[in-house]
PDB file of C-alpha atoms in Angstrom:
ATOM      1  CA  MET A   1     -43.072-178.795 -53.160  1.00 45.00           C
ATOM      2  CA  SER A   2     -40.640-176.142 -54.116  1.00 48.00           C
ATOM      3  CA  SER A   3     -38.671-176.614 -57.274  1.00 49.00           C
ATOM      4  CA  GLN A   4     -34.936-176.279 -56.995  1.00 52.00           C
ATOM      5  CA  ALA A   5     -33.134-173.974 -59.369  1.00 51.00           C
ATOM      6  CA  PRO A   6     -30.866-175.855 -61.706  1.00 51.00           C
ATOM      7  CA  LYS A   7     -27.250-175.757 -60.704  1.00 52.00           C
ATOM      8  CA  SER A   8     -25.254-173.395 -62.825  1.00 51.00           C
ATOM      9  CA  SER A   9     -22.472-175.058 -64.681  1.00 52.00           C
ATOM     10  CA  LYS A  10     -18.946-173.670 -64.280  1.00 53.00           C
ATOM     11  CA  PRO A  11     -18.042-171.262 -67.079  1.00 54.00           C
ATOM     12  CA  SER A  12     -15.638-172.811 -69.494  1.00 54.00           C
ATOM     13  CA  LYS A  13     -12.227-171.205 -69.767  1.00 51.00           C
ATOM     14  CA  PRO A  14     -12.111-168.855 -72.742  1.00 52.00           C
ATOM     15  CA  GLN A  15      -9.777-169.972 -75.435  1.00 52.00           C
ATOM     16  CA  ASN A  16      -6.749-167.824 -76.066  1.00 54.00           C
ATOM     17  CA  GLN A  17      -7.845-166.325 -79.325  1.00 53.00           C
ATOM     18  CA  ASN A  18      -4.843-164.025 -79.435  1.00 55.00           C
ATOM     19  CA  GLN A  19      -2.285-166.826 -79.582  1.00 60.00           C
ATOM     20  CA  PRO A  20      -2.718-167.726 -83.271  1.00 62.00           C
ATOM     21  CA  THR A  21      -2.736-164.026 -84.149  1.00 66.00           C
ATOM     22  CA  SER A  22       0.469-163.472 -82.176  1.00 67.00           C
ATOM     23  CA  ARG A  23       2.200-166.399 -83.887  1.00 71.00           C
ATOM     24  CA  SER A  24       1.084-165.174 -87.271  1.00 69.00           C
ATOM     25  CA  SER A  25       2.358-161.670 -86.508  1.00 73.00           C
ATOM     26  CA  SER A  26       5.753-163.004 -85.350  1.00 79.00           C
ATOM     27  CA  LEU A  27       6.067-165.118 -88.479  1.00 72.00           C
ATOM     28  CA  SER A  28       5.197-162.153 -90.673  1.00 81.00           C
ATOM     29  CA  THR A  29       7.785-160.005 -88.903  1.00 82.00           C
ATOM     30  CA  HIS A  30      10.445-162.689 -89.295  1.00 84.00           C
ATOM     31  CA  LEU A  31       9.702-163.119 -92.995  1.00 90.00           C
ATOM     32  CA  ALA A  32       9.782-159.349 -93.473  1.00 89.00           C
ATOM     33  CA  MET A  33      13.228-159.206 -91.829  1.00 94.00           C
ATOM     34  CA  VAL A  34      14.513-162.043 -94.002  1.00 94.00           C
ATOM     35  CA  GLU A  35      13.198-160.303 -97.108  1.00 96.00           C
ATOM     36  CA  LEU A  36      14.731-156.978 -96.046  1.00 96.00           C
ATOM     37  CA  LYS A  37      18.115-158.557 -95.358  1.00 96.00           C
ATOM     38  CA  GLN A  38      18.118-160.215 -98.765  1.00 97.00           C
ATOM     39  CA  ARG A  39      17.168-156.909-100.369  1.00 97.00           C
ATOM     40  CA  ILE A  40      20.055-155.137 -98.637  1.00 98.00           C
ATOM     41  CA  ILE A  41      22.590-157.833 -99.536  1.00 96.00           C
ATOM     42  CA  THR A  42      21.424-157.891-103.160  1.00 97.00           C
ATOM     43  CA  SER A  43      21.639-154.104-103.459  1.00 97.00           C
ATOM     44  CA  LEU A  44      25.101-154.060-101.871  1.00 97.00           C
ATOM     45  CA  SER A  45      26.320-156.611-104.400  1.00 96.00           C
ATOM     46  CA  LYS A  46      24.870-154.525-107.236  1.00 97.00           C
ATOM     47  CA  LEU A  47      26.995-151.571-106.155  1.00 96.00           C
ATOM     48  CA  ALA A  48      29.980-153.343-107.697  1.00 95.00           C
ATOM     49  CA  ASP A  49      28.405-153.262-111.164  1.00 95.00           C
ATOM     50  CA  ARG A  50      28.568-149.956-113.000  1.00 95.00           C
ATOM     51  CA  ASP A  51      25.252-150.641-114.750  1.00 97.00           C
ATOM     52  CA  THR A  52      23.311-151.276-111.531  1.00 97.00           C
ATOM     53  CA  HIS A  53      25.299-149.065-109.155  1.00 97.00           C
ATOM     54  CA  GLN A  54      23.027-146.012-109.131  1.00 97.00           C
ATOM     55  CA  ILE A  55      19.751-147.924-108.829  1.00 97.00           C
ATOM     56  CA  ALA A  56      21.160-150.048-105.989  1.00 98.00           C
ATOM     57  CA  LEU A  57      22.504-146.973-104.213  1.00 98.00           C
ATOM     58  CA  GLU A  58      19.140-145.204-104.371  1.00 98.00           C
ATOM     59  CA  ASP A  59      17.449-148.310-102.971  1.00 98.00           C
ATOM     60  CA  LEU A  60      19.949-148.553-100.114  1.00 98.00           C
ATOM     61  CA  ARG A  61      19.558-144.870 -99.289  1.00 98.00           C
ATOM     62  CA  THR A  62      15.782-145.275 -99.128  1.00 98.00           C
ATOM     63  CA  ILE A  63      16.137-148.306 -96.859  1.00 98.00           C
ATOM     64  CA  THR A  64      18.606-146.474 -94.615  1.00 98.00           C
ATOM     65  CA  GLU A  65      16.471-143.368 -94.243  1.00 98.00           C
ATOM     66  CA  THR A  66      13.186-145.184 -93.575  1.00 97.00           C
ATOM     67  CA  ILE A  67      14.251-148.329 -91.730  1.00 97.00           C
ATOM     68  CA  SER A  68      12.422-149.170 -88.498  1.00 96.00           C
ATOM     69  CA  PRO A  69      14.250-149.171 -85.141  1.00 96.00           C
ATOM     70  CA  ASP A  70      13.908-152.964 -84.897  1.00 95.00           C
ATOM     71  CA  ALA A  71      15.544-153.472 -88.290  1.00 97.00           C
ATOM     72  CA  LEU A  72      18.357-150.947 -87.821  1.00 98.00           C
ATOM     73  CA  PRO A  73      20.839-153.506 -86.370  1.00 97.00           C
ATOM     74  CA  LEU A  74      20.198-155.712 -89.400  1.00 97.00           C
ATOM     75  CA  LEU A  75      21.201-152.879 -91.720  1.00 98.00           C
ATOM     76  CA  LEU A  76      24.284-152.003 -89.686  1.00 98.00           C
ATOM     77  CA  ASN A  77      25.451-155.625 -89.567  1.00 97.00           C
ATOM     78  CA  SER A  78      25.047-155.909 -93.334  1.00 97.00           C
ATOM     79  CA  LEU A  79      27.202-152.802 -93.801  1.00 98.00           C
ATOM     80  CA  TYR A  80      29.813-154.139 -91.346  1.00 97.00           C
ATOM     81  CA  ASP A  81      29.967-157.372 -93.351  1.00 96.00           C
ATOM     82  CA  SER A  82      30.474-155.506 -96.627  1.00 96.00           C
ATOM     83  CA  LEU A  83      33.370-153.604 -95.029  1.00 96.00           C
ATOM     84  CA  SER A  84      35.058-156.602 -93.414  1.00 93.00           C
ATOM     85  CA  GLU A  85      38.376-157.872 -94.704  1.00 86.00           C
ATOM     86  CA  SER A  86      36.857-161.243 -95.542  1.00 85.00           C
ATOM     87  CA  SER A  87      34.160-159.750 -97.775  1.00 84.00           C
ATOM     88  CA  ASN A  88      36.464-159.030-100.745  1.00 87.00           C
ATOM     89  CA  SER A  89      34.183-156.139-101.633  1.00 91.00           C
ATOM     90  CA  LYS A  90      35.230-153.799-104.401  1.00 94.00           C
ATOM     91  CA  PRO A  91      36.294-150.255-103.457  1.00 95.00           C
ATOM     92  CA  SER A  92      33.014-148.878-104.834  1.00 95.00           C
ATOM     93  CA  VAL A  93      31.057-151.074-102.415  1.00 97.00           C
ATOM     94  CA  LYS A  94      33.227-150.166 -99.442  1.00 97.00           C
ATOM     95  CA  LYS A  95      33.056-146.466-100.231  1.00 97.00           C
ATOM     96  CA  GLU A  96      29.260-146.435-100.465  1.00 98.00           C
ATOM     97  CA  SER A  97      28.934-148.637 -97.376  1.00 98.00           C
ATOM     98  CA  LEU A  98      30.891-146.037 -95.403  1.00 98.00           C
ATOM     99  CA  HIS A  99      28.633-143.289 -96.711  1.00 98.00           C
ATOM    100  CA  LEU A 100      25.576-145.365 -95.773  1.00 98.00           C
ATOM    101  CA  LEU A 101      26.885-145.745 -92.211  1.00 98.00           C
ATOM    102  CA  SER A 102      27.042-141.947 -92.049  1.00 98.00           C
ATOM    103  CA  LEU A 103      23.541-141.679 -93.479  1.00 98.00           C
ATOM    104  CA  ALA A 104      22.218-144.163 -90.919  1.00 98.00           C
ATOM    105  CA  CYS A 105      23.585-141.968 -88.134  1.00 98.00           C
ATOM    106  CA  GLN A 106      22.172-138.828 -89.723  1.00 97.00           C
ATOM    107  CA  SER A 107      18.734-140.384 -90.212  1.00 98.00           C
ATOM    108  CA  HIS A 108      18.564-142.134 -86.827  1.00 98.00           C
ATOM    109  CA  ARG A 109      20.862-140.080 -84.607  1.00 96.00           C
ATOM    110  CA  ASP A 110      19.640-141.206 -81.189  1.00 95.00           C
ATOM    111  CA  LEU A 111      19.093-144.837 -82.200  1.00 97.00           C
ATOM    112  CA  THR A 112      22.669-145.207 -83.468  1.00 97.00           C
ATOM    113  CA  VAL A 113      24.323-143.905 -80.271  1.00 96.00           C
ATOM    114  CA  PRO A 114      24.542-147.432 -78.726  1.00 96.00           C
ATOM    115  CA  HIS A 115      26.206-148.652 -81.949  1.00 97.00           C
ATOM    116  CA  LEU A 116      28.641-145.758 -82.247  1.00 97.00           C
ATOM    117  CA  THR A 117      31.698-147.562 -80.849  1.00 97.00           C
ATOM    118  CA  LYS A 118      31.378-150.364 -83.405  1.00 97.00           C
ATOM    119  CA  ILE A 119      30.559-147.956 -86.236  1.00 98.00           C
ATOM    120  CA  ILE A 120      33.683-145.856 -85.597  1.00 98.00           C
ATOM    121  CA  SER A 121      35.848-148.954 -85.176  1.00 97.00           C
ATOM    122  CA  CYS A 122      34.574-150.308 -88.489  1.00 97.00           C
ATOM    123  CA  ILE A 123      35.383-147.010 -90.219  1.00 98.00           C
ATOM    124  CA  VAL A 124      38.900-146.776 -88.760  1.00 98.00           C
ATOM    125  CA  LYS A 125      39.734-150.347 -89.785  1.00 96.00           C
ATOM    126  CA  ARG A 126      39.188-149.413 -93.408  1.00 97.00           C
ATOM    127  CA  LEU A 127      42.052-146.894 -93.240  1.00 97.00           C
ATOM    128  CA  LYS A 128      44.343-149.776 -94.174  1.00 95.00           C
ATOM    129  CA  ASP A 129      42.602-150.077 -97.534  1.00 95.00           C
ATOM    130  CA  SER A 130      44.925-149.635-100.495  1.00 92.00           C
ATOM    131  CA  ASP A 131      42.338-147.594-102.415  1.00 95.00           C
ATOM    132  CA  SER A 132      42.572-143.880-101.594  1.00 96.00           C
ATOM    133  CA  SER A 133      38.858-143.303-102.328  1.00 96.00           C
ATOM    134  CA  VAL A 134      37.968-145.687 -99.495  1.00 97.00           C
ATOM    135  CA  ARG A 135      40.276-143.852 -97.102  1.00 97.00           C
ATOM    136  CA  ASP A 136      38.735-140.556 -98.202  1.00 97.00           C
ATOM    137  CA  ALA A 137      35.302-142.015 -97.447  1.00 98.00           C
ATOM    138  CA  CYS A 138      36.575-142.938 -93.950  1.00 98.00           C
ATOM    139  CA  ARG A 139      37.627-139.322 -93.401  1.00 98.00           C
ATOM    140  CA  ASP A 140      34.264-138.021 -94.609  1.00 98.00           C
ATOM    141  CA  ALA A 141      32.359-140.483 -92.406  1.00 98.00           C
ATOM    142  CA  ILE A 142      34.325-139.468 -89.313  1.00 98.00           C
ATOM    143  CA  GLY A 143      33.577-135.839 -90.149  1.00 97.00           C
ATOM    144  CA  VAL A 144      29.842-136.476 -90.410  1.00 97.00           C
ATOM    145  CA  LEU A 145      29.761-138.402 -87.133  1.00 97.00           C
ATOM    146  CA  SER A 146      31.835-135.759 -85.371  1.00 95.00           C
ATOM    147  CA  GLY A 147      29.435-133.038 -86.486  1.00 94.00           C
ATOM    148  CA  LEU A 148      26.502-135.095 -85.246  1.00 94.00           C
ATOM    149  CA  TYR A 149      27.765-136.238 -81.862  1.00 94.00           C
ATOM    150  CA  LEU A 150      30.550-133.916 -80.704  1.00 92.00           C
ATOM    151  CA  LYS A 151      29.055-130.466 -81.198  1.00 78.00           C
ATOM    152  CA  GLY A 152      26.569-131.214 -78.425  1.00 57.00           C
ATOM    153  CA  ASN A 153      23.428-130.235 -80.304  1.00 44.00           C
ATOM    154  CA  GLY A 154      20.310-132.212 -79.468  1.00 37.00           C
ATOM    155  CA  SER A 155      19.993-134.987 -76.925  1.00 38.00           C
ATOM    156  CA  CYS A 156      23.655-135.886 -76.473  1.00 41.00           C
ATOM    157  CA  GLY A 157      24.355-132.955 -74.169  1.00 38.00           C
ATOM    158  CA  ASP A 158      26.269-129.720 -74.445  1.00 40.00           C
ATOM    159  CA  GLY A 159      29.847-129.184 -75.463  1.00 44.00           C
ATOM    160  CA  ASN A 160      31.223-129.939 -72.004  1.00 49.00           C
ATOM    161  CA  GLY A 161      29.186-133.131 -71.815  1.00 52.00           C
ATOM    162  CA  ALA A 162      30.581-134.333 -75.135  1.00 61.00           C
ATOM    163  CA  GLY A 163      33.956-135.180 -73.547  1.00 67.00           C
ATOM    164  CA  PRO A 164      33.268-138.920 -73.086  1.00 82.00           C
ATOM    165  CA  MET A 165      31.910-139.065 -76.620  1.00 91.00           C
ATOM    166  CA  VAL A 166      35.207-137.642 -77.926  1.00 94.00           C
ATOM    167  CA  GLY A 167      36.933-140.680 -76.456  1.00 94.00           C
ATOM    168  CA  LEU A 168      34.914-142.967 -78.736  1.00 95.00           C
ATOM    169  CA  PHE A 169      36.580-141.248 -81.678  1.00 97.00           C
ATOM    170  CA  VAL A 170      40.137-140.676 -80.470  1.00 96.00           C
ATOM    171  CA  ARG A 171      40.824-144.099 -78.959  1.00 96.00           C
ATOM    172  CA  PRO A 172      40.652-146.067 -82.232  1.00 97.00           C
ATOM    173  CA  LEU A 173      42.340-143.220 -84.114  1.00 97.00           C
ATOM    174  CA  PHE A 174      45.328-143.153 -81.734  1.00 96.00           C
ATOM    175  CA  GLU A 175      45.500-146.946 -81.942  1.00 96.00           C
ATOM    176  CA  ALA A 176      45.702-146.640 -85.729  1.00 96.00           C
ATOM    177  CA  MET A 177      48.427-144.013 -85.378  1.00 95.00           C
ATOM    178  CA  GLY A 178      50.420-146.574 -83.388  1.00 93.00           C
ATOM    179  CA  GLU A 179      50.481-149.075 -86.259  1.00 93.00           C
ATOM    180  CA  GLN A 180      53.706-149.392 -88.227  1.00 92.00           C
ATOM    181  CA  ASN A 181      52.003-148.457 -91.447  1.00 95.00           C
ATOM    182  CA  LYS A 182      52.464-144.981 -92.879  1.00 95.00           C
ATOM    183  CA  VAL A 183      49.236-145.157 -94.895  1.00 96.00           C
ATOM    184  CA  VAL A 184      47.194-146.057 -91.812  1.00 97.00           C
ATOM    185  CA  GLN A 185      48.957-143.453 -89.684  1.00 96.00           C
ATOM    186  CA  SER A 186      48.337-140.765 -92.288  1.00 97.00           C
ATOM    187  CA  GLY A 187      44.681-141.792 -92.656  1.00 97.00           C
ATOM    188  CA  ALA A 188      44.138-141.683 -88.902  1.00 97.00           C
ATOM    189  CA  ALA A 189      45.722-138.219 -88.677  1.00 97.00           C
ATOM    190  CA  ILE A 190      43.530-136.924 -91.495  1.00 97.00           C
ATOM    191  CA  CYS A 191      40.463-138.384 -89.794  1.00 98.00           C
ATOM    192  CA  MET A 192      41.389-136.703 -86.513  1.00 97.00           C
ATOM    193  CA  GLU A 193      41.877-133.389 -88.301  1.00 96.00           C
ATOM    194  CA  LYS A 194      38.407-133.795 -89.831  1.00 96.00           C
ATOM    195  CA  MET A 195      36.951-134.762 -86.470  1.00 96.00           C
ATOM    196  CA  VAL A 196      38.187-131.581 -84.802  1.00 94.00           C
ATOM    197  CA  GLU A 197      37.252-129.433 -87.776  1.00 93.00           C
ATOM    198  CA  CYS A 198      33.656-130.705 -88.050  1.00 93.00           C
ATOM    199  CA  ALA A 199      33.064-130.557 -84.302  1.00 91.00           C
ATOM    200  CA  SER A 200      34.274-126.959 -84.268  1.00 86.00           C
ATOM    201  CA  VAL A 201      32.185-125.569 -87.118  1.00 74.00           C
ATOM    202  CA  ASP A 202      28.698-124.469 -86.145  1.00 58.00           C
ATOM    203  CA  GLY A 203      27.051-121.827 -88.253  1.00 42.00           C
ATOM    204  CA  ASP A 204      24.144-121.393 -85.842  1.00 43.00           C
ATOM    205  CA  ASN A 205      25.953-120.407 -82.683  1.00 42.00           C
ATOM    206  CA  GLY A 206      29.546-119.804 -83.658  1.00 42.00           C
ATOM    207  CA  GLY A 207      30.858-123.081 -82.289  1.00 44.00           C
ATOM    208  CA  GLY A 208      29.808-122.505 -78.679  1.00 51.00           C
ATOM    209  CA  ASN A 209      29.226-126.221 -78.137  1.00 73.00           C
ATOM    210  CA  VAL A 210      32.739-127.345 -79.068  1.00 78.00           C
ATOM    211  CA  PRO A 211      34.194-129.814 -76.500  1.00 84.00           C
ATOM    212  CA  ILE A 212      37.294-127.657 -75.971  1.00 84.00           C
ATOM    213  CA  GLY A 213      38.346-129.379 -72.751  1.00 85.00           C
ATOM    214  CA  ALA A 214      38.421-132.803 -74.385  1.00 88.00           C
ATOM    215  CA  PHE A 215      40.279-131.477 -77.418  1.00 90.00           C
ATOM    216  CA  TYR A 216      42.825-129.695 -75.230  1.00 86.00           C
ATOM    217  CA  LYS A 217      43.773-133.074 -73.739  1.00 88.00           C
ATOM    218  CA  LEU A 218      44.744-134.277 -77.219  1.00 90.00           C
ATOM    219  CA  CYS A 219      47.443-131.636 -77.595  1.00 87.00           C
ATOM    220  CA  PRO A 220      50.209-133.270 -75.480  1.00 88.00           C
ATOM    221  CA  ARG A 221      49.664-136.590 -77.248  1.00 91.00           C
ATOM    222  CA  ILE A 222      49.980-134.939 -80.639  1.00 91.00           C
ATOM    223  CA  CYS A 223      53.226-133.262 -79.542  1.00 88.00           C
ATOM    224  CA  LYS A 224      54.535-136.614 -78.333  1.00 90.00           C
ATOM    225  CA  LEU A 225      53.852-138.177 -81.735  1.00 92.00           C
ATOM    226  CA  LEU A 226      55.604-135.307 -83.495  1.00 90.00           C
ATOM    227  CA  ASN A 227      58.625-135.694 -81.219  1.00 89.00           C
ATOM    228  CA  GLY A 228      58.793-139.472 -81.536  1.00 86.00           C
ATOM    229  CA  GLN A 229      60.542-141.557 -84.140  1.00 86.00           C
ATOM    230  CA  ILE A 230      57.807-144.179 -84.519  1.00 87.00           C
ATOM    231  CA  PHE A 231      55.216-141.958 -86.180  1.00 91.00           C
ATOM    232  CA  GLN A 232      56.011-141.741 -89.894  1.00 93.00           C
ATOM    233  CA  ALA A 233      53.197-139.497 -91.212  1.00 94.00           C
ATOM    234  CA  LYS A 234      54.177-136.270 -89.472  1.00 93.00           C
ATOM    235  CA  ALA A 235      53.165-134.101 -92.417  1.00 93.00           C
ATOM    236  CA  ALA A 236      49.567-135.349 -92.046  1.00 94.00           C
ATOM    237  CA  LEU A 237      49.738-134.744 -88.300  1.00 93.00           C
ATOM    238  CA  LEU A 238      50.396-131.035 -88.877  1.00 92.00           C
ATOM    239  CA  GLY A 239      46.808-130.811 -90.115  1.00 93.00           C
ATOM    240  CA  VAL A 240      45.656-131.936 -86.672  1.00 93.00           C
ATOM    241  CA  VAL A 241      47.865-129.246 -85.128  1.00 91.00           C
ATOM    242  CA  THR A 242      46.217-126.615 -87.322  1.00 90.00           C
ATOM    243  CA  SER A 243      42.701-127.741 -86.421  1.00 90.00           C
ATOM    244  CA  LEU A 244      43.464-127.953 -82.707  1.00 90.00           C
ATOM    245  CA  SER A 245      45.165-124.557 -82.684  1.00 86.00           C
ATOM    246  CA  GLN A 246      41.970-122.976 -83.979  1.00 84.00           C
ATOM    247  CA  VAL A 247      40.021-124.447 -81.072  1.00 81.00           C
ATOM    248  CA  CYS A 248      42.639-124.418 -78.301  1.00 77.00           C
ATOM    249  CA  GLU A 249      44.286-121.068 -78.969  1.00 69.00           C
ATOM    250  CA  ALA A 250      46.234-121.055 -75.707  1.00 58.00           C
ATOM    251  CA  TRP A 251      47.919-124.319 -76.680  1.00 58.00           C
ATOM    252  CA  LEU A 252      49.179-122.825 -79.937  1.00 60.00           C
ATOM    253  CA  PHE A 253      51.596-120.545 -78.057  1.00 53.00           C
ATOM    254  CA  ASP A 254      52.902-123.495 -76.017  1.00 58.00           C
ATOM    255  CA  PHE A 255      53.329-125.480 -79.223  1.00 58.00           C
ATOM    256  CA  ILE A 256      55.290-122.705 -80.937  1.00 54.00           C
ATOM    257  CA  ILE A 257      57.547-122.177 -77.919  1.00 52.00           C
ATOM    258  CA  HIS A 258      58.127-125.909 -77.474  1.00 53.00           C
ATOM    259  CA  PHE A 259      59.166-126.602 -81.063  1.00 52.00           C
ATOM    260  CA  GLY A 260      60.906-123.255 -81.459  1.00 47.00           C
ATOM    261  CA  ASN A 261      63.360-124.280 -78.739  1.00 50.00           C
ATOM    262  CA  MET A 262      64.166-127.627 -80.292  1.00 49.00           C
TER     263      MET A 262
END
């Protein structure tokens, strides 16, 4: 009588051992983000105090330079909030927040490209600030961003390919020039002058990557503002003329002839 082999029992389904680990990792990440956000907010508030300003600024610079790609939007949103009209931030906080936006772009150039429209818009909105140091910080920030994204070095393309990127800068600046506020108009003109200047200066290759075609299209609009009665800050606009004339030399002759016959 032959003995039958015992029937093999069905293997039990392995338990998902990774699930608790995954949940724990997600919780740790969330807590780390919450802690980082609180650290940023606390340091931003300390910028308003002369005694804690420098320590807070160094902490924020370290965070900005070393922040992970996943946490970058958190940093940017915190800086937007500190620059919003409802924040009631002191000029010292606004000024440093603008500088930190520039630093974020310098430290994470490619990662900040998708955020560039909002970053520039946030900067231009602060041109209405009554404190001149904040408006100066807006000008400096636009200059830094222009040098990063409009000269065409790196992954954003060459000078000819920078044309669409120029539009991200000039659209909000021309909108600001249309406001019936001489301070805002003057600030926007100074920012545009800085934009052209910083995109045109390149010590490595003599400015070969300058988006000349895109800048040339600005010239008729600048002339229209100079001719019109609405624009009040025409003295500031002459700085834009000077910067453009150094890039678009052919336009300079047209400009001289046009206004020489007026």
